CSV table of C-alpha atoms and ligand atoms in Angstrom, one decimal:
chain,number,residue,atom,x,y,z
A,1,UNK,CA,0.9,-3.1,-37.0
A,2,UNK,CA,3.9,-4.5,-34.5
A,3,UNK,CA,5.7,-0.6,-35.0
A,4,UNK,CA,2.5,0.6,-34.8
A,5,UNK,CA,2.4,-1.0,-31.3
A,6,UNK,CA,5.5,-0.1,-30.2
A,7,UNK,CA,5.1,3.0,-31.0
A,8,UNK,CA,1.8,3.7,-29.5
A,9,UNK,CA,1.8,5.8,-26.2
A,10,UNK,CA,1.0,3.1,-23.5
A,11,UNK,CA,0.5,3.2,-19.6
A,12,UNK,CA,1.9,-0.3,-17.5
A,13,UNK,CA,-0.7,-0.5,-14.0
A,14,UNK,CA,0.9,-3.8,-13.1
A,15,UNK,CA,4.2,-4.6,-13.0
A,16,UNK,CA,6.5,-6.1,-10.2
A,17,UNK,CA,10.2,-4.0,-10.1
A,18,UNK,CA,11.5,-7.4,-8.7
A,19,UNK,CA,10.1,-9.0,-11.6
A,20,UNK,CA,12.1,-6.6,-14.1
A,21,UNK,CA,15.3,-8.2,-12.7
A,22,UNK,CA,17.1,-9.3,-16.1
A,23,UNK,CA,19.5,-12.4,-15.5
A,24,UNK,CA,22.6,-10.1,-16.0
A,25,UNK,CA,22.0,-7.5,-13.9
A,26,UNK,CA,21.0,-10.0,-10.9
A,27,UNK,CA,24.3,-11.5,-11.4
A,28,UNK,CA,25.8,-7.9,-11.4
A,29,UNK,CA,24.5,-7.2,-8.3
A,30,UNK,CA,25.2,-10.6,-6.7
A,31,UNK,CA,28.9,-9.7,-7.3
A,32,UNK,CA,28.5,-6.8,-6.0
A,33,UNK,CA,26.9,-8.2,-3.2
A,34,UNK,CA,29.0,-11.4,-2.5
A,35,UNK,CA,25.8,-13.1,-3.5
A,36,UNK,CA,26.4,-17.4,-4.2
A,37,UNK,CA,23.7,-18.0,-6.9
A,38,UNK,CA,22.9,-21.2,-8.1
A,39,UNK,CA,23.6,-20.7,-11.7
A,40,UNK,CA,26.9,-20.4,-13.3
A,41,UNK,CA,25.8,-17.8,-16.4
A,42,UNK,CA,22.7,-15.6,-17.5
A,43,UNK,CA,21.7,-19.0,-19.7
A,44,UNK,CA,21.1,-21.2,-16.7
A,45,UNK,CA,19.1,-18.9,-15.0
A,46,UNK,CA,16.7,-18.0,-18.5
A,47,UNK,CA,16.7,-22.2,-19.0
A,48,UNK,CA,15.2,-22.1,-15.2
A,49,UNK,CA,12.4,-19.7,-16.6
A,50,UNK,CA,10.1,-23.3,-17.2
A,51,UNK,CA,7.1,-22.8,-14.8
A,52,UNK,CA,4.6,-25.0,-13.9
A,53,UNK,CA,2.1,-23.1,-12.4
A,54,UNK,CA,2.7,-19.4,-10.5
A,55,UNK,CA,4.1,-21.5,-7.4
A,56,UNK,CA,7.1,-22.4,-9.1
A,57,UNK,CA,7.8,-18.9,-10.5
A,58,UNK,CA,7.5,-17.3,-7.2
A,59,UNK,CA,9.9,-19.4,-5.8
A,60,UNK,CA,12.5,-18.5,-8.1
A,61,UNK,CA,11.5,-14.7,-8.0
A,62,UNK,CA,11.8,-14.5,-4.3
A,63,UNK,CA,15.4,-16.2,-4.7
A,64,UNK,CA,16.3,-13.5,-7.7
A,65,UNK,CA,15.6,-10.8,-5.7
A,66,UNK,CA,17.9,-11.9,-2.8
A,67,UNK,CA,20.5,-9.8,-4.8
A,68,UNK,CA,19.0,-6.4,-3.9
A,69,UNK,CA,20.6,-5.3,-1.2
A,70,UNK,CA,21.3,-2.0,-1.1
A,71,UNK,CA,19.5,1.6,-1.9
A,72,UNK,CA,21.6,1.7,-5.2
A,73,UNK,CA,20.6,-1.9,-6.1
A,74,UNK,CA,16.9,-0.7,-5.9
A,75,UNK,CA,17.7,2.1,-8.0
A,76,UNK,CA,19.8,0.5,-10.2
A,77,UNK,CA,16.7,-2.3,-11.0
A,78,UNK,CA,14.4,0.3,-11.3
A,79,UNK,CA,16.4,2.7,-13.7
A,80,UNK,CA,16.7,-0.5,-16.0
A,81,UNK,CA,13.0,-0.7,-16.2
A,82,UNK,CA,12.3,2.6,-16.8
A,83,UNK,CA,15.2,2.5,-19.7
A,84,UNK,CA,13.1,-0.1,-21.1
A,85,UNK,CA,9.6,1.8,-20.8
A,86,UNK,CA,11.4,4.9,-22.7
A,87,UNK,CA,12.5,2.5,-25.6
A,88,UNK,CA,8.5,1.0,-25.9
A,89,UNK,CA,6.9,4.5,-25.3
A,90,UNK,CA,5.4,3.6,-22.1
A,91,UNK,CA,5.0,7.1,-21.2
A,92,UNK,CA,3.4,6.4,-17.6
A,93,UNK,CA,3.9,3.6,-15.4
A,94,UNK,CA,2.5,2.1,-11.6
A,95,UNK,CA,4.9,-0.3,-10.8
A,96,UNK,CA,4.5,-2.5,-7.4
A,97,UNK,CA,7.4,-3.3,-4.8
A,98,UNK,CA,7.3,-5.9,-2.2
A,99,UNK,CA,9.0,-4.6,0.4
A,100,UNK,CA,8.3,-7.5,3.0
A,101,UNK,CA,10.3,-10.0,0.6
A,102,UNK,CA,13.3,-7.0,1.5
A,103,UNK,CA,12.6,-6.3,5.2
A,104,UNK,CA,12.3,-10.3,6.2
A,105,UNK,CA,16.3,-10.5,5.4
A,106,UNK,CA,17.0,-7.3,7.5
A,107,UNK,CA,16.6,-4.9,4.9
A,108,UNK,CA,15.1,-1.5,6.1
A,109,UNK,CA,12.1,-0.7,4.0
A,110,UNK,CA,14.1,3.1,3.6
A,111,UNK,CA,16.6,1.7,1.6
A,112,UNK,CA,14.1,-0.4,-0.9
A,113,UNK,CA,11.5,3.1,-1.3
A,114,UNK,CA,14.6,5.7,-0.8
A,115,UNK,CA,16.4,3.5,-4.3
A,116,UNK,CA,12.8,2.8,-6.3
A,117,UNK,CA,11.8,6.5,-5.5
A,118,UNK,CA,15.1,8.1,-6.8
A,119,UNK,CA,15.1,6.1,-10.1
A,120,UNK,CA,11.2,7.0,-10.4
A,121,UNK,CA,12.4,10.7,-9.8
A,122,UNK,CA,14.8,10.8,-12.5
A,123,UNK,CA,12.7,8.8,-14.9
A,124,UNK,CA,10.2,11.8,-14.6
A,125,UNK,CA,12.8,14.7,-15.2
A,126,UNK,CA,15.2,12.8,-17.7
A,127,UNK,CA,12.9,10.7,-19.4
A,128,UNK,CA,9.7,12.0,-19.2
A,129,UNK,CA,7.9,9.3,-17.7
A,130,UNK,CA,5.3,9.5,-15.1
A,131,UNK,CA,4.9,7.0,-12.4
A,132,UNK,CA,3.2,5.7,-9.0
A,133,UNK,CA,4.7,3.3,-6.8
A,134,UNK,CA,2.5,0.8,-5.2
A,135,UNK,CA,2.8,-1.1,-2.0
A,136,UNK,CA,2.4,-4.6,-2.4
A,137,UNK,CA,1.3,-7.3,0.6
A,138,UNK,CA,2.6,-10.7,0.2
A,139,UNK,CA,-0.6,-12.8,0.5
A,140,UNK,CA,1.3,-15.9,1.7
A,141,UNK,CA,2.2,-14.2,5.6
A,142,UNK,CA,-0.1,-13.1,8.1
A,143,UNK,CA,-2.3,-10.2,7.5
A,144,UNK,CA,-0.4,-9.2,10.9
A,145,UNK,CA,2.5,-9.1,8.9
A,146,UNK,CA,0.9,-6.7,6.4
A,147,UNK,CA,-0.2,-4.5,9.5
A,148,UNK,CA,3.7,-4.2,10.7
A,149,UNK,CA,4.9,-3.4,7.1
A,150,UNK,CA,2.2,-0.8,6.7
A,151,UNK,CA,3.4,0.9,9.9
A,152,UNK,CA,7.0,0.9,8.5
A,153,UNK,CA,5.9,2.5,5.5
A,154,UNK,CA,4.0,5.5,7.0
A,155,UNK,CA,6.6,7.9,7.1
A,156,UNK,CA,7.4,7.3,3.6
A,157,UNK,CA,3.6,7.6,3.0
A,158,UNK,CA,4.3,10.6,0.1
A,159,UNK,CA,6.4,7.7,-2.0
A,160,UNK,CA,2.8,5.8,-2.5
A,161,UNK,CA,-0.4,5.8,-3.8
A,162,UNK,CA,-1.7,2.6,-3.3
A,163,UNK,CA,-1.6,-0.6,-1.8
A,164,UNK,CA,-1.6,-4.0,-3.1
A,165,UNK,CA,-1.9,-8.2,-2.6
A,166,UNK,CA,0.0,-10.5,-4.6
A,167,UNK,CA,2.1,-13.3,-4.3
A,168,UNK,CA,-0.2,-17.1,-3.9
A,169,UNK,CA,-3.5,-16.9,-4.4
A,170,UNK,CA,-4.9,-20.1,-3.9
A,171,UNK,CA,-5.4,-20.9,0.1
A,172,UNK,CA,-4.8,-16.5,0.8
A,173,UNK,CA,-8.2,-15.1,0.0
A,174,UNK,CA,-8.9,-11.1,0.2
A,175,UNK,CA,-10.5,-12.0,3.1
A,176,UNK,CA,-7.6,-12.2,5.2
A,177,UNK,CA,-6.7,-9.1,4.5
A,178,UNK,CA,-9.9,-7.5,5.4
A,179,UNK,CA,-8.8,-5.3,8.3
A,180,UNK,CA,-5.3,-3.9,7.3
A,181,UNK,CA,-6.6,-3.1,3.8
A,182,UNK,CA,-9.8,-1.0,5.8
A,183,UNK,CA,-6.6,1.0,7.7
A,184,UNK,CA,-4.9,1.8,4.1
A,185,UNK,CA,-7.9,2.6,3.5
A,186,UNK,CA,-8.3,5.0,6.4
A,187,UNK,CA,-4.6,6.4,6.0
A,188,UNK,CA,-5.6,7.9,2.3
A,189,UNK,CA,-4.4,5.0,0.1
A,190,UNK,CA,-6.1,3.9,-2.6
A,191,UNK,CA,-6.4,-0.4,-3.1
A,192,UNK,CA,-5.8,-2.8,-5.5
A,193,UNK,CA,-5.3,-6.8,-5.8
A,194,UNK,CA,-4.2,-9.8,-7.5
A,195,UNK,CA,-7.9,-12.0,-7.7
A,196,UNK,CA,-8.9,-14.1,-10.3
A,197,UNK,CA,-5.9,-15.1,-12.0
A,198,UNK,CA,-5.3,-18.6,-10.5
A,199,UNK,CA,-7.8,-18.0,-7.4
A,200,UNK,CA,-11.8,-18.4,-8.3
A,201,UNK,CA,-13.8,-15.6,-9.2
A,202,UNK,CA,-14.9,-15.7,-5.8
A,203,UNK,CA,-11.7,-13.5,-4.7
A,204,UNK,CA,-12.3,-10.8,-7.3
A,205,UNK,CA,-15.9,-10.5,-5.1
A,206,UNK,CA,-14.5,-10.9,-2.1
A,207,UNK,CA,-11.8,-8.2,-3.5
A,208,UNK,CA,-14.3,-5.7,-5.0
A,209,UNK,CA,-16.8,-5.9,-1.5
A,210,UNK,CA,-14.4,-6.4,1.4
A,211,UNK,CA,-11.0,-4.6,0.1
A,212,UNK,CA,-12.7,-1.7,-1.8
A,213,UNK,CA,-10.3,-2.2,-4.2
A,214,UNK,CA,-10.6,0.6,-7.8
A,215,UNK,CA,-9.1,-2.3,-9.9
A,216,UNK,CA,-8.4,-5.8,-10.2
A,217,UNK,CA,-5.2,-7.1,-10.9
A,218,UNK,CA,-5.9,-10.1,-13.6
A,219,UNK,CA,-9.2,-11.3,-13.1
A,220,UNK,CA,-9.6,-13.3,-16.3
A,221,UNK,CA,-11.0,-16.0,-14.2
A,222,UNK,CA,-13.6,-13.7,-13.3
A,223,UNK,CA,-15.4,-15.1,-17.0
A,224,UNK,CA,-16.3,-18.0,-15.1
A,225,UNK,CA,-19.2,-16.4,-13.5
A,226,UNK,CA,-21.7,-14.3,-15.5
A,227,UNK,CA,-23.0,-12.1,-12.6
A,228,UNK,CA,-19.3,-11.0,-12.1
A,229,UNK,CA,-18.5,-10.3,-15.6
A,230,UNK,CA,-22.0,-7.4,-15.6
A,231,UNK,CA,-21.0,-6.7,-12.5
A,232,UNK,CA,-17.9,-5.5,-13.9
A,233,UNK,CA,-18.6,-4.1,-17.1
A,234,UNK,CA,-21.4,-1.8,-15.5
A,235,UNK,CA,-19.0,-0.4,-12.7
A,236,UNK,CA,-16.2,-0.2,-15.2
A,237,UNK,CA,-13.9,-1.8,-12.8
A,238,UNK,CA,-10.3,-2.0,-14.8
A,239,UNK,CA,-8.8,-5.0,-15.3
A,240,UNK,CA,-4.9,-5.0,-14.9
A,241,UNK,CA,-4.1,-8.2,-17.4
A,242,UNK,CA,-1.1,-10.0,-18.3
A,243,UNK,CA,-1.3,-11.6,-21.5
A,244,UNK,CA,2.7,-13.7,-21.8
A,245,UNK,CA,2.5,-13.6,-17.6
A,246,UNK,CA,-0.8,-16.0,-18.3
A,247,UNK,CA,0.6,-18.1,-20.6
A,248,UNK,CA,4.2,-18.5,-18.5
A,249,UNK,CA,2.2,-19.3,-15.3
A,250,UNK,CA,0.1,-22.1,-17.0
A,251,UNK,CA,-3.4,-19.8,-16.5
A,252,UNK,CA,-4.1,-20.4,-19.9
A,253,UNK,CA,-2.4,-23.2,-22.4
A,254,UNK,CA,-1.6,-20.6,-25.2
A,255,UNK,CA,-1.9,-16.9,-25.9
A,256,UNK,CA,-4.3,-18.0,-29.0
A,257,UNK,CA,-6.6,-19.6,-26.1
A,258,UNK,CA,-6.5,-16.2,-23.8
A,259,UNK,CA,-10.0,-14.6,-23.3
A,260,UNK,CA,-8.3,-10.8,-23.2
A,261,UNK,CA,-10.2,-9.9,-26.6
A,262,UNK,CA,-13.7,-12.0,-25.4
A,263,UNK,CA,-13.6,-9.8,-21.9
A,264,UNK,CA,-12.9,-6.2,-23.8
A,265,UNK,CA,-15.8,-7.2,-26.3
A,266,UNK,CA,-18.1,-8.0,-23.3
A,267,UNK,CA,-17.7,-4.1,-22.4
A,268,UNK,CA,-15.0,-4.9,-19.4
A,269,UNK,CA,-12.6,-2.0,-19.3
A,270,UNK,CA,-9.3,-4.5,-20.1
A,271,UNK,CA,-6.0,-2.9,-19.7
A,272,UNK,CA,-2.3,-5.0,-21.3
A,273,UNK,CA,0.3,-5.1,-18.5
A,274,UNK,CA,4.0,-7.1,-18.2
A,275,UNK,CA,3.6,-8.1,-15.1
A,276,UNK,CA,7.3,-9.8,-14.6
A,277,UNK,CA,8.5,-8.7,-17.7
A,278,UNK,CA,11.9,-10.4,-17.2
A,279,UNK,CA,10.7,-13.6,-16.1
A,280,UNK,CA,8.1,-13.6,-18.9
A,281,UNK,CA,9.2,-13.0,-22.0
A,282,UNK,CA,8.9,-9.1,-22.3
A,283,UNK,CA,7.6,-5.9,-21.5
A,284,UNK,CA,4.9,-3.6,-22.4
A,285,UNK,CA,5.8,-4.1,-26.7
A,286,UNK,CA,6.4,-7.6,-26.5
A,287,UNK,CA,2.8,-8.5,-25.1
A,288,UNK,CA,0.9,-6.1,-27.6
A,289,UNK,CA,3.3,-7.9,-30.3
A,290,UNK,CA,2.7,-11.2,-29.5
A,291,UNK,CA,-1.0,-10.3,-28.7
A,292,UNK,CA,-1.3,-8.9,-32.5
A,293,UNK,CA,0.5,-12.3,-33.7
A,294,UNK,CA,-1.5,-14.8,-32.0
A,295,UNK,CA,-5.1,-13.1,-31.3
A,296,UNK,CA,-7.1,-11.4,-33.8
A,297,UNK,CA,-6.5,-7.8,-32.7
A,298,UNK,CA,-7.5,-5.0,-34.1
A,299,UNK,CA,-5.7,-1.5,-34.1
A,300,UNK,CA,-9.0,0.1,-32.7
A,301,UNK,CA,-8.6,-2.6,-29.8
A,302,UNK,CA,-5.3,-1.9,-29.2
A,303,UNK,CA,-6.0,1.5,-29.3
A,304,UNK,CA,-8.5,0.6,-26.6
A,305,UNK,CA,-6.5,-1.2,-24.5
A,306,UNK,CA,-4.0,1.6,-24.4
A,307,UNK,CA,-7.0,4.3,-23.6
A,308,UNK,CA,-8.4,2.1,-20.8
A,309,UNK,CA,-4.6,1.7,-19.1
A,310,UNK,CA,-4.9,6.3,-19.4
A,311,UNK,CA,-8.3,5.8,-17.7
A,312,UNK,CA,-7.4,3.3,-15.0
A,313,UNK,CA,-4.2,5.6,-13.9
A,314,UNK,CA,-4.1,6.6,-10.6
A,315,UNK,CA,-3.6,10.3,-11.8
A,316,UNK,CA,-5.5,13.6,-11.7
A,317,UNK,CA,-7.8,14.8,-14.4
A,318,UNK,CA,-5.7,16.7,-15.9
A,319,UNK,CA,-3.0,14.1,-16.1
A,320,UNK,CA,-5.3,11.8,-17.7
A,321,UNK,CA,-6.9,14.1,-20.2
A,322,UNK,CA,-3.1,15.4,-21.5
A,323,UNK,CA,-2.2,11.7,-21.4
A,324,UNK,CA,-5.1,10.6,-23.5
A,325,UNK,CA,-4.8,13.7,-25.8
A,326,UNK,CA,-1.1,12.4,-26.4
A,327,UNK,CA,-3.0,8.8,-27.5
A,328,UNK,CA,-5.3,9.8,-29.9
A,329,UNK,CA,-2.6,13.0,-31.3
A,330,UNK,CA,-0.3,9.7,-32.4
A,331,UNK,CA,-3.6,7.8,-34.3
A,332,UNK,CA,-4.2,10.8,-36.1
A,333,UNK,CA,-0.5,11.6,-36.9
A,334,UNK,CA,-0.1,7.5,-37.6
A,335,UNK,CA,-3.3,7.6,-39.7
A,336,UNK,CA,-2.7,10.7,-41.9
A,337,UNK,CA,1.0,9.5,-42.1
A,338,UNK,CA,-1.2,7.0,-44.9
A,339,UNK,CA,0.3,3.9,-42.2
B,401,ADE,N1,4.2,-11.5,-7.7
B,401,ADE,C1,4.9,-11.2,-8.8
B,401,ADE,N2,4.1,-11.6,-9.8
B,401,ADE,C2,3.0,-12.1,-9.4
B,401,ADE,C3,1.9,-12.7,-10.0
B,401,ADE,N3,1.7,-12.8,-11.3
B,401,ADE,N4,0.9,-13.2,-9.2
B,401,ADE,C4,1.0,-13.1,-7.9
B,401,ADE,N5,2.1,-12.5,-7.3
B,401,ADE,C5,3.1,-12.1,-8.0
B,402,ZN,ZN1,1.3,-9.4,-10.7
């Protein structure tokens, strides 16, 4: 089952390049940098990985990705994540950047796409792997300050596909970002957003009716309220989850207790993302392996899970259908290999 997994043909539709920022290479770049951290080695910063709640991680996220400075730092952070996709057979990927956590210390928001887009680039040509950045808003500062990073994004408007929210829920409804989410709208991007992770399923409403959004980031809170969940499974709205983010952040006590497997059997189109695969405890592999160890999964769910993630892409058609004929090629090659 776990190679299997691995070896299965998965798409990631929510990941945070800051959050692929392994211990060693932030303390590369800090060097680089002339960056002071506040850990002496890699240990001390993977013994500060203890969260309680997504608070605490954000704080030390935001600190982590201090480091990136320059446009060969942004590459450099998204290479390594895209070495890691190759390695796992994540064979398309939509990875978020938050370029307002780069631009409030002085950063230009060229340098952060010019470095993310380069790696991306060569990840398509050398490693074969498909991609679409997303713009991410940072929830905690004023929708005003979403508007000014959305202007300084424009000209880089072919390096995007979508916009996002994250960063803390609770307190920063969709709400507030009502009117700059209605002009991404109206410059061609597409929407998605963080609701329903530790926010009440009153976000992933306010996210589906007032942002417009084509998925939801999380959402397992959203099986708290049984009009939601139809609501849902009839529009087929994917669900970007994070099974080892969950458990990390304190959104659910232990993988065994997650409701991933409860929302795909309720006809919710469920999709297996890393999230902040450093901070977390792995990437794309490591949550379908520790999903298969601790929840009853099935290789027809997994299977699922990985067609839904094909499904949910922000990709044409065609992309989609030779994507999905790449999925079910491997089950038939994996079945009559008599695995
Ligand atoms: N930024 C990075 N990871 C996040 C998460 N899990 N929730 C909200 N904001 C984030
Ligand atoms: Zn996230």
């Amino acid at each position: 089952m776990e190679h299997f997994l691995s070896s299965m043909p998965k798409a990631e539709l929510h990941m945070h390049l800051e959050g692929s920022l392994e211990p060693e290479l932030m303390f590369e770049l800090a060097q680089r940098n002339g960056i002071e951290l506040p850990w002496d080695t890699v240990d001390q910063v993977r013994a500060a990985y203890n969260f309680g709640n997504l608070q605490d991680f954000l704080d030390l996220y935001y600190q982590g990705a201090g480091v990136l400075q320059t446009e060969q730092d942004f590459y450099d952070l998204t290479w390594a994540y895209l070495k890691q996709c190759e390695t796992q057979n994540v064979i398309h990927t939509e990875p978020f950047f938050d370029p307002q956590t780069h631009t409030a210390r002085g950063i230009d928001i060229g340098t952060v796409i010019s470095g993310i887009d380069r790696a991306l680039l060569h990840g398509r040509e050398q490693l074969g792997i498909s991609s679409r950045l997303i713009l991410s808003f940072l929830r905690h500062l004023s929708e005003e300050d979403a508007f000014r990073t959305l202007e300084q994004a424009l000209p880089y408007r072919d390096k995007f596909v979508a916009v996002g929210l994250d960063s803390s829920e609770a307190g920063n409804p969709p709400a507030k970002f009502q009117r700059v989410f209605e002009k991404a709208r109206h410059e061609g991007f597409l929407t998605v957003a963080h609701a329903g992770e530790e926010g009440p399923p009153e976000y992933v409403w306010q996210a589906l009716d007032l942002l417009k959004v084509s998925r939801i980031d999380h959402g397992v809170r959203a099986s708290e309220d049984p009009a939601l969940i139809e609501r849902l499974a009839r529009e087929q709205i994917p669900l970007t989850v994070c099974p080892l983010s969950n458990v990390r952040l304190r959104v659910f006590r232990s993988l065994d207790q997650h409701n991933i497997l409860q929302l795909l059997e309720q006809g919710l189109k469920v999709t297996v993302n890393s999230d902040d695969p450093a901070y977390f405890g792995g990437y794309m592999g490591e949550n379908f392996i520790e999903m298969s160890r601790q929840l009853p999964l099935t290789r027809d769910q997994a299977v699922q899970l990985s067609h839904n993630a094909f499904e949910a892409a922000f990709v044409s058609d065609d992309e989609k259908a030779a994507m999905l004929r790449r999925l079910d090629d491997f089950v038939t090659g994996y079945g009559n290999a008599g695995a």
